[in-house]
Coordinates of C-alpha atoms in Angstrom, one line a residue:
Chain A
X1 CA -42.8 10.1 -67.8
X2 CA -43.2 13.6 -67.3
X3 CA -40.6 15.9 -65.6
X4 CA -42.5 15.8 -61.9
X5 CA -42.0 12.0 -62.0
X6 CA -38.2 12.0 -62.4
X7 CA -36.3 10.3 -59.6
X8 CA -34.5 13.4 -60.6
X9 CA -37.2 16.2 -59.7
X10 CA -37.6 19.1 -61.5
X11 CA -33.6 19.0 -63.0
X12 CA -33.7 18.1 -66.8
X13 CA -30.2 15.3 -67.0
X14 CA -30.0 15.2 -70.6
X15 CA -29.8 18.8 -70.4
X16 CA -27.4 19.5 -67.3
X17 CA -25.2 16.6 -69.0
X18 CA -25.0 18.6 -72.4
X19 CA -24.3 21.5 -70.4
X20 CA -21.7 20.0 -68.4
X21 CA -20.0 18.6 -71.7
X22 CA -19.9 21.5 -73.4
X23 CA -18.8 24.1 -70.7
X24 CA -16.8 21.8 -68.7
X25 CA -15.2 19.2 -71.2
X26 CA -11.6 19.0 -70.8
X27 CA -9.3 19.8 -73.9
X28 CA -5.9 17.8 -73.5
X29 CA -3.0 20.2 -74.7
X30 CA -0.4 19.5 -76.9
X31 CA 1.8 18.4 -74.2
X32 CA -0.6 16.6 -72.0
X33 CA -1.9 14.5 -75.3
X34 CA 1.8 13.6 -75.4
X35 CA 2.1 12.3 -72.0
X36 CA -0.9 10.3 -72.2
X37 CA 0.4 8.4 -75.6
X38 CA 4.5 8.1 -74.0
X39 CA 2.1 6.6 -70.4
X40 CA -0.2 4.4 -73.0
X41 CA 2.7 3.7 -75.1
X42 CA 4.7 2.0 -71.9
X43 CA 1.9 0.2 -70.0
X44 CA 1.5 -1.6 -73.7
X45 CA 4.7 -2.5 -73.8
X46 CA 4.7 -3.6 -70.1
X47 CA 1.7 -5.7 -70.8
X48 CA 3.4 -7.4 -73.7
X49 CA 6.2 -8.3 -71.8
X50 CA 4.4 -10.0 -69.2
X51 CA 2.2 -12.2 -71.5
X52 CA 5.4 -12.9 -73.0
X53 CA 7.6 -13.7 -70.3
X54 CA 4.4 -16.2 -68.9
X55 CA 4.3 -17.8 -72.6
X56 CA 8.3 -18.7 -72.4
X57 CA 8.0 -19.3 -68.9
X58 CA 5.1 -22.0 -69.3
X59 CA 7.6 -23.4 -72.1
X60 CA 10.4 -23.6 -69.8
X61 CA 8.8 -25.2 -67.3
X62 CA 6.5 -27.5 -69.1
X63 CA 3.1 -28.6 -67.7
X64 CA 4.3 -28.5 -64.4
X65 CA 4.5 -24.4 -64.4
X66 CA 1.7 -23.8 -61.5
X67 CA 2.9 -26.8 -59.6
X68 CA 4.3 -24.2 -57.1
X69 CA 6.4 -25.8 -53.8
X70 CA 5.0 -23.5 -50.9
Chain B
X1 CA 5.5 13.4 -35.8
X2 CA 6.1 14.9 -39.1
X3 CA 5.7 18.9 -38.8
X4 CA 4.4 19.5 -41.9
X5 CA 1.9 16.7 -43.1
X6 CA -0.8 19.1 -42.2
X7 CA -2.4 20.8 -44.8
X8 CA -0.3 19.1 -47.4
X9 CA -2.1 18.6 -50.4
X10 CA -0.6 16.7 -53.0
X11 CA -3.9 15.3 -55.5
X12 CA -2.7 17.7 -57.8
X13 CA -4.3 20.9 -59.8
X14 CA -7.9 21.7 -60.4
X15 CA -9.3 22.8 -63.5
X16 CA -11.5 26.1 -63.1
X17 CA -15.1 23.5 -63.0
X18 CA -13.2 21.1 -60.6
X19 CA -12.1 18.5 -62.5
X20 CA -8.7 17.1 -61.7
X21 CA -6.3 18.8 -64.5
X22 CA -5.0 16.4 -67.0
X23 CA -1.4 14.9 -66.1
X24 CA 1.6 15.7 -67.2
X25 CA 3.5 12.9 -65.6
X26 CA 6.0 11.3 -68.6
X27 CA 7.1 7.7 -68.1
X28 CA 10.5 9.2 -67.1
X29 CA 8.5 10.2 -63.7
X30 CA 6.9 7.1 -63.1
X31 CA 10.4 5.7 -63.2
X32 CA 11.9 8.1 -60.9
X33 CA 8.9 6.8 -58.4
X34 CA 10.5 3.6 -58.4
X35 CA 14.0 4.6 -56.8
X36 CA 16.3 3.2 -59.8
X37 CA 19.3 4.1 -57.6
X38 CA 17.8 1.7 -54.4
X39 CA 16.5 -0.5 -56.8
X40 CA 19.7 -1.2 -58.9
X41 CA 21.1 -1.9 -55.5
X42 CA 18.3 -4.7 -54.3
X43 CA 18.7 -6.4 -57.4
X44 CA 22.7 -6.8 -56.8
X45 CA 22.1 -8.3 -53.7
X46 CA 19.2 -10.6 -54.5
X47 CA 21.3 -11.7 -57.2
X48 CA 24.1 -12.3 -54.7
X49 CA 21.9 -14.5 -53.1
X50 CA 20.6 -16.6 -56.0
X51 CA 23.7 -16.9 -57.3
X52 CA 25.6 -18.6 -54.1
X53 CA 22.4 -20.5 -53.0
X54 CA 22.5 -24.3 -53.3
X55 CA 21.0 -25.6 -56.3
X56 CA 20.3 -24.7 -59.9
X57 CA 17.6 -22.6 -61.6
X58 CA 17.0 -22.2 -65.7
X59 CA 18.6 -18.7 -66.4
X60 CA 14.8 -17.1 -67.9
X61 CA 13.4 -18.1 -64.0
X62 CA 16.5 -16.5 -62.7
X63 CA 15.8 -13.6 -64.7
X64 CA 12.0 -13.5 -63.9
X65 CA 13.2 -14.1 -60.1
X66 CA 15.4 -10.7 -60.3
X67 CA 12.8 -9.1 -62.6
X68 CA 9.8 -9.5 -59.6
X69 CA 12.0 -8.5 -56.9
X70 CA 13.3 -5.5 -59.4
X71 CA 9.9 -4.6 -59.6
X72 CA 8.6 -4.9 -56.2
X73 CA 11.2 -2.8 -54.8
X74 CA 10.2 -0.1 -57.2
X75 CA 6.7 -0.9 -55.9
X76 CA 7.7 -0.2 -52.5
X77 CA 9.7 3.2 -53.7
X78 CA 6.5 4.6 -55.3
X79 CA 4.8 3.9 -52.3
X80 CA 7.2 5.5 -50.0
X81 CA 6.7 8.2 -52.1
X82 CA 3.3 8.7 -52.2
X83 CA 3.2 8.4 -48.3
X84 CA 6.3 11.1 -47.5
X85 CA 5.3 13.3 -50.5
X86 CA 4.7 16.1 -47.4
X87 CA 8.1 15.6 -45.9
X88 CA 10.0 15.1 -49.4
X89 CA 9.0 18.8 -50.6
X90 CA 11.1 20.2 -47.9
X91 CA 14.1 18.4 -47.7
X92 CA 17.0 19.6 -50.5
X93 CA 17.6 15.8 -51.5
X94 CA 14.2 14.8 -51.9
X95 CA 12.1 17.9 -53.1
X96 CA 12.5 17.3 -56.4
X97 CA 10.7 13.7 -56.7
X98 CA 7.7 13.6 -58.9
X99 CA 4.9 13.7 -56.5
X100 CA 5.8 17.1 -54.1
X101 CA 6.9 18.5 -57.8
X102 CA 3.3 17.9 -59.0
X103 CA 4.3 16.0 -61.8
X104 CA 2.5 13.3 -60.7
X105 CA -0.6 12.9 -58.3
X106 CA -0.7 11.6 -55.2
X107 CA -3.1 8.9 -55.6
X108 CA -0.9 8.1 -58.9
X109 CA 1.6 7.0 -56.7
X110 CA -0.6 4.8 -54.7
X111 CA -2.4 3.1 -57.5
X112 CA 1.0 2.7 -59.2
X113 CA 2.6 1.4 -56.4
X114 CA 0.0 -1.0 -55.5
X115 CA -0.8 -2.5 -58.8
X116 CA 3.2 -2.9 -59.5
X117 CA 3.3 -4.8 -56.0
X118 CA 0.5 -7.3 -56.6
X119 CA 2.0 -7.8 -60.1
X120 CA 5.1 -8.8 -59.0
X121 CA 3.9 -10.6 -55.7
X122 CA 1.7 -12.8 -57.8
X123 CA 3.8 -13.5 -60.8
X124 CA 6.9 -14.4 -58.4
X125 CA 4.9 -17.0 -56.9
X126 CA 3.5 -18.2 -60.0
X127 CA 6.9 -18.2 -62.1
X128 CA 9.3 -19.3 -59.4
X129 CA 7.9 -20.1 -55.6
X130 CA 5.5 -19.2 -53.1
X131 CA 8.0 -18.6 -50.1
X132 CA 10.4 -16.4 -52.4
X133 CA 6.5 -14.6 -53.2
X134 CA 5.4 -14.3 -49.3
X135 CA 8.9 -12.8 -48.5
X136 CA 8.7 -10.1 -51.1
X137 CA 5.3 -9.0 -50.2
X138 CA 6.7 -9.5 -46.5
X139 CA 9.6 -6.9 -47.7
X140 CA 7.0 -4.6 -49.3
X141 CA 5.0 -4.4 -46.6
X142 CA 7.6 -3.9 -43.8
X143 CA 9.6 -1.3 -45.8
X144 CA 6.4 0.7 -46.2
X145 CA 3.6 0.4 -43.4
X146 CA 6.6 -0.7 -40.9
X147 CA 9.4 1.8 -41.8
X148 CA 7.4 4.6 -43.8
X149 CA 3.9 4.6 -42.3
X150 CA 5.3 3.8 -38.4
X151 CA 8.3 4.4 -37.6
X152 CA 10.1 6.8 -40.0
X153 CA 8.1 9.4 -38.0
X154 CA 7.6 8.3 -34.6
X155 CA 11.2 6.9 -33.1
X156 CA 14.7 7.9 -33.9
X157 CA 15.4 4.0 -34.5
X158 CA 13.3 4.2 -37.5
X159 CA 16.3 3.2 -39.9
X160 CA 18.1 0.5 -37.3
X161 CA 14.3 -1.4 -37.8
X162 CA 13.3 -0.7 -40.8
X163 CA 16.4 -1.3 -42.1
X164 CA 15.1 -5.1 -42.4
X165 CA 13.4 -4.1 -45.4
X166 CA 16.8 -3.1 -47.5
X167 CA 18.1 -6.3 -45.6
X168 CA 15.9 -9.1 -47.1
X169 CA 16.9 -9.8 -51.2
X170 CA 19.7 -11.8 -50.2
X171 CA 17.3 -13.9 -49.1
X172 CA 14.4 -13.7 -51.8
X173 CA 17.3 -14.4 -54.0
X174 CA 18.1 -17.7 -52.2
X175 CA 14.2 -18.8 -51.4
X176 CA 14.2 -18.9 -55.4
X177 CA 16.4 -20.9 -56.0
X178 CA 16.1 -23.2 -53.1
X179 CA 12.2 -23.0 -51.8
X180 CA 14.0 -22.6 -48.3
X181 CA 15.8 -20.7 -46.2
X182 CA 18.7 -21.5 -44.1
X183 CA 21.8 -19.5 -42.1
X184 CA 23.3 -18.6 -45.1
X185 CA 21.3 -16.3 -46.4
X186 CA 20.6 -14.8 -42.7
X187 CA 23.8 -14.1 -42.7
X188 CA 23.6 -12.1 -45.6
X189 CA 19.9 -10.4 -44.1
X190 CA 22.5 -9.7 -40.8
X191 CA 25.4 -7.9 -42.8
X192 CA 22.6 -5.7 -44.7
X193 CA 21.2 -5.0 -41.3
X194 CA 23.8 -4.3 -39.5
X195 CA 25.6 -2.0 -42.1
X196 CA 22.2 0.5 -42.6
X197 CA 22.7 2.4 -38.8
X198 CA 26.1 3.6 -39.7
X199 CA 25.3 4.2 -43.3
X200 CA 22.6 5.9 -43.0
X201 CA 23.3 8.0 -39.4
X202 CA 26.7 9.0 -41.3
X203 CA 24.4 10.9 -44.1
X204 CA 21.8 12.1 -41.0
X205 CA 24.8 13.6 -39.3
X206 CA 25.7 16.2 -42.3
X207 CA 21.8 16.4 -42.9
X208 CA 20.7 17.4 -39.7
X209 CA 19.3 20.3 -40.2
X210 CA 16.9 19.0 -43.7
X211 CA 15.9 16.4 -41.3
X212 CA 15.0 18.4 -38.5
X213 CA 12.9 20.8 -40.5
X214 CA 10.9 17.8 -42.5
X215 CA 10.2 17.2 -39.2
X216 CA 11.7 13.4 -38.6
X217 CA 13.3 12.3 -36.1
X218 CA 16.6 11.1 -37.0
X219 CA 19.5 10.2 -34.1
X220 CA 21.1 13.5 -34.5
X221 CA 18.6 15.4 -34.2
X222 CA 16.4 13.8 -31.5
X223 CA 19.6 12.6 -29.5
X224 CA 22.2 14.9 -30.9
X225 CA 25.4 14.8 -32.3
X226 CA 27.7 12.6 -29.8
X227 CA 25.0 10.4 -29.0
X228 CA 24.8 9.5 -33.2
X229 CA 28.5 9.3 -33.6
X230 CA 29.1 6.3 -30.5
X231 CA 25.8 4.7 -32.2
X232 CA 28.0 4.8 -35.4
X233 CA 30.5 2.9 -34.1
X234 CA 28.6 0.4 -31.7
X235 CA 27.0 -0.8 -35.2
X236 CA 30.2 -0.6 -36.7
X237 CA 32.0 -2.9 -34.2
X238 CA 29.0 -5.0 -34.6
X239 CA 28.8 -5.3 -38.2
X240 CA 32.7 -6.2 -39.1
X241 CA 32.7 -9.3 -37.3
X242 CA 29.4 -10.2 -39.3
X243 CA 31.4 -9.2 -42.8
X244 CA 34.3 -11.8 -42.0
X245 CA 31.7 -14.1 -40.5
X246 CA 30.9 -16.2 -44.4
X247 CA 34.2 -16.6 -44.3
X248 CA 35.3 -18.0 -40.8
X249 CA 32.5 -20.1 -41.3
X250 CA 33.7 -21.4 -44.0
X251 CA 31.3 -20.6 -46.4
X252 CA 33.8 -18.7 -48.3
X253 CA 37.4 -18.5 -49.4
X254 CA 40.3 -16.5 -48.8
X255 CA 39.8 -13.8 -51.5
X256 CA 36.8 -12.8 -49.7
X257 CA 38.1 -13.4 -45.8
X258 CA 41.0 -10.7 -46.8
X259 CA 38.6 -8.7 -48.6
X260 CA 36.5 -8.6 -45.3
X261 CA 39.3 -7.9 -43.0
X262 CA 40.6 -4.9 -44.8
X263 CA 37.8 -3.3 -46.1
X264 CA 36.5 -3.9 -42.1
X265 CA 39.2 -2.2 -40.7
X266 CA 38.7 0.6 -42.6
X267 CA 35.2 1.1 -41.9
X268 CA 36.4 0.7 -38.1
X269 CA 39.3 3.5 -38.7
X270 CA 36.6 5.6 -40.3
X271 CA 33.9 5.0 -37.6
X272 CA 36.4 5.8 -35.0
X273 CA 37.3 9.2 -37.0
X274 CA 33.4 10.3 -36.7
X275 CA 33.3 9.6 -33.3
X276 CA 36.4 12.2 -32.7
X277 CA 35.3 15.0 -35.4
X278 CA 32.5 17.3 -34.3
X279 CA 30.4 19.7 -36.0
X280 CA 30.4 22.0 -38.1
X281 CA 33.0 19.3 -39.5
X282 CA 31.6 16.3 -41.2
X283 CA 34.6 15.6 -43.5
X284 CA 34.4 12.0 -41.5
X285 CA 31.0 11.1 -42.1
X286 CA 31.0 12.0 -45.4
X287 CA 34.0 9.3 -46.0
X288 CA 32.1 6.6 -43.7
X289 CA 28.7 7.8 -45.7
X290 CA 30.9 6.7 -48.9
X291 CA 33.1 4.2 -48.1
X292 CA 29.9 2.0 -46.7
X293 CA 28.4 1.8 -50.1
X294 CA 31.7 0.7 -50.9
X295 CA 32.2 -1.6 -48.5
X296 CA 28.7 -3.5 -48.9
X297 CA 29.4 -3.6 -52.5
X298 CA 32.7 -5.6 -52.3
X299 CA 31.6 -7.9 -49.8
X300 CA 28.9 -8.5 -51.9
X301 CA 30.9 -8.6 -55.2
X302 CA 33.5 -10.6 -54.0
X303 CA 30.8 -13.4 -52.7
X304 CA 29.6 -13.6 -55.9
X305 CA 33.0 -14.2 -57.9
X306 CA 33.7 -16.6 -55.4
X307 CA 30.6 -18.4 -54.8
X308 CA 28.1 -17.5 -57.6
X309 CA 29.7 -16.5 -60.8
X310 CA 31.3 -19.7 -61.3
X311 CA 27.6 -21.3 -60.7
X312 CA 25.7 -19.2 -62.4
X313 CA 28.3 -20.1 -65.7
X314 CA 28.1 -24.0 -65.4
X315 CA 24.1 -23.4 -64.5
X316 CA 24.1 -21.3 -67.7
X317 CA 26.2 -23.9 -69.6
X318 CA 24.1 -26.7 -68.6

């Protein structure tokens, strides 16, 4: 498929990606990179705690755990 | 009717191509979204409603119970915030919360505060029951489309109204024990209601002036000064009969009946003192403004030694 037949036009994507990634790419600082493991680190540990607390709470309340009165 | 909403930006920085700059926001901030301080607060009073409902409950659903409606309020905090972000950054008290500092994003907020909601909606009504579950999203909802969205900006009985939404863990607590609500527990949601006018108007007297230049229109400052302070103590008068109420009912003993009386009659002598002091004094709201978290908290305390403590022992025994 030549260039003319791009749903694209005449704009080259691999190349304006490249571009993009090279010029534009963002580089996390020290401090940002922190943040972003102390915020991974937390939903983690808030994601093990709920499939924990539905594990003991199924064992608590047996089979009947989504027999829910309304 | 906020002033400054316009032209308030708060998606955060732009790096130089356009791309949103990376965060900074620490889990410290995304706690601070959730209002510990309101939220330690709606967890003592749900818990004084689980604890004197009818009934039993295993102490981990208990837990999970108090956990959800923990979290929910924190859900409805960050959302508070995401919405009054504009307002917060000029008010003293509030201009230092994450979102107008720009440690975190706007649309953090949001997606924070949604996904904690339908987390804790959904997993209340899986782990305990469906009514305590529609009242917390109920609670949620009022709190911020109601109160924050509506009213908070448009009417000066924004806090009389929306003070539902502080009003309604007494009775999440109950619904999870008991799958039902009865007068009990309204008469807890009454108390809560009642008390927020005179808490809050006592703060919005000495805060005039932050509230007025947010832009929102508090008692004093769309009504003025002597208008607030009678308002004060109409609520006042309403809300000690309600305090003394559990216990003329019965539904409590005399520990908390004497408790009620005097700590009523104080909030009546310190009502009465803010209706006689006028500005630039504000010595007596400043002691109502105090004494009222004081006052709610013993009530409260009191109905759980009496009524809950002992059941929450055997129920933990058992």
């Amino acid at each position: 498929m030549g260039r003319a037949d791009s749903p694209f036009g005449n704009v080259n994507i691999g190349a304006a990606m490249n571009d993009q990634s090279d010029d534009d790419g963002i580089v996390l600082t020290e401090a940002q990179k922190r943040a972003r493991r102390s915020r991974s680190l937390a939903i983690a540990f808030a994601l093990a705690a709920l499939v924990i607390l539905f594990y003991v709470m199924t064992l608590v309340k047996g089979p009947g755990v989504l027999i829910r009165p309304i | 009717m906020s002033l400054v909403s316009e032209g308030a930006d708060f998606r955060g920085p732009l790096t130089a191509s356009g791309f949103a700059e990376p965060s900074l926001a620490t889990v410290g901030d995304y706690i601070a979204l959730m209002k510990p301080r309101v939220m330690s607060l709606v967890v003592f009073t749900a818990l004084v409603g689980l604890a004197v409902a009818p009934g039993s409950l295993h102490p981990l659903t208990a837990f999970t119970a108090l956990l959800c409606i923990a979290v929910g309020a924190g859900a409805a905090g960050a959302l508070n915030m995401w919405y009054d972000a504009d307002i917060d950054a000029v008010m003293a008290r509030t201009s230092r919360r994450p979102v107008p500092m720009g440690r975190v994003r706007s649309g953090e907020a949001l997606a924070f505060g949604l996904t904690l909601a339908g987390f804790a909606i959904v997993t209340l009504g899986l782990l305990v029951n469906w009514l305590a579950a529609a009242l917390l999203a109920f609670t949620i909802f009022f709190y911020v489309v109601i109160y924050t969205i509506w009213l908070k900006r448009s009417t000066p009985q924004n806090i009389v109204i929306g003070g539902a939404a502080g009003a309604f863990p007494p009775m999440i607590g109950w619904a999870a024990v008991t799958g039902s609500l009865s007068f009990e527990p309204i008469l807890l949601f009454l108390i809560i209601f009642f008390w927020t006018p005179p808490h809050f108007w006592a703060l919005a007297l000495y805060r005039a002036d932050d509230y007025a230049r947010a832009g929102v229109p508090m008692l004093p400052v769309v009504s003025g000064d002597a208008t607030t302070r009678r308002q004060i103590l109409f609520y006042t008068i309403v809300l000690v009969p309600l305090g003394v109420a559990p216990w003329m009912l019965g539904y409590t003993g005399a520990l908390y009946g004497a408790t009620a009386v005097a700590t009523g009659i104080i909030m009546l002598g310190l009502g009465w003192q803010v209706l006689r002091e006028r500005r630039p004094a504000e010595r007596a709201s400043r002691n109502l403004f105090a004494f009222s978290i004081l006052y709610l908290f013993l009530l409260f305390a009191v109905l759980l030694v009496e009524r809950g403590w002992g059941g929450l022992i055997v129920r933990l025994a058992t």
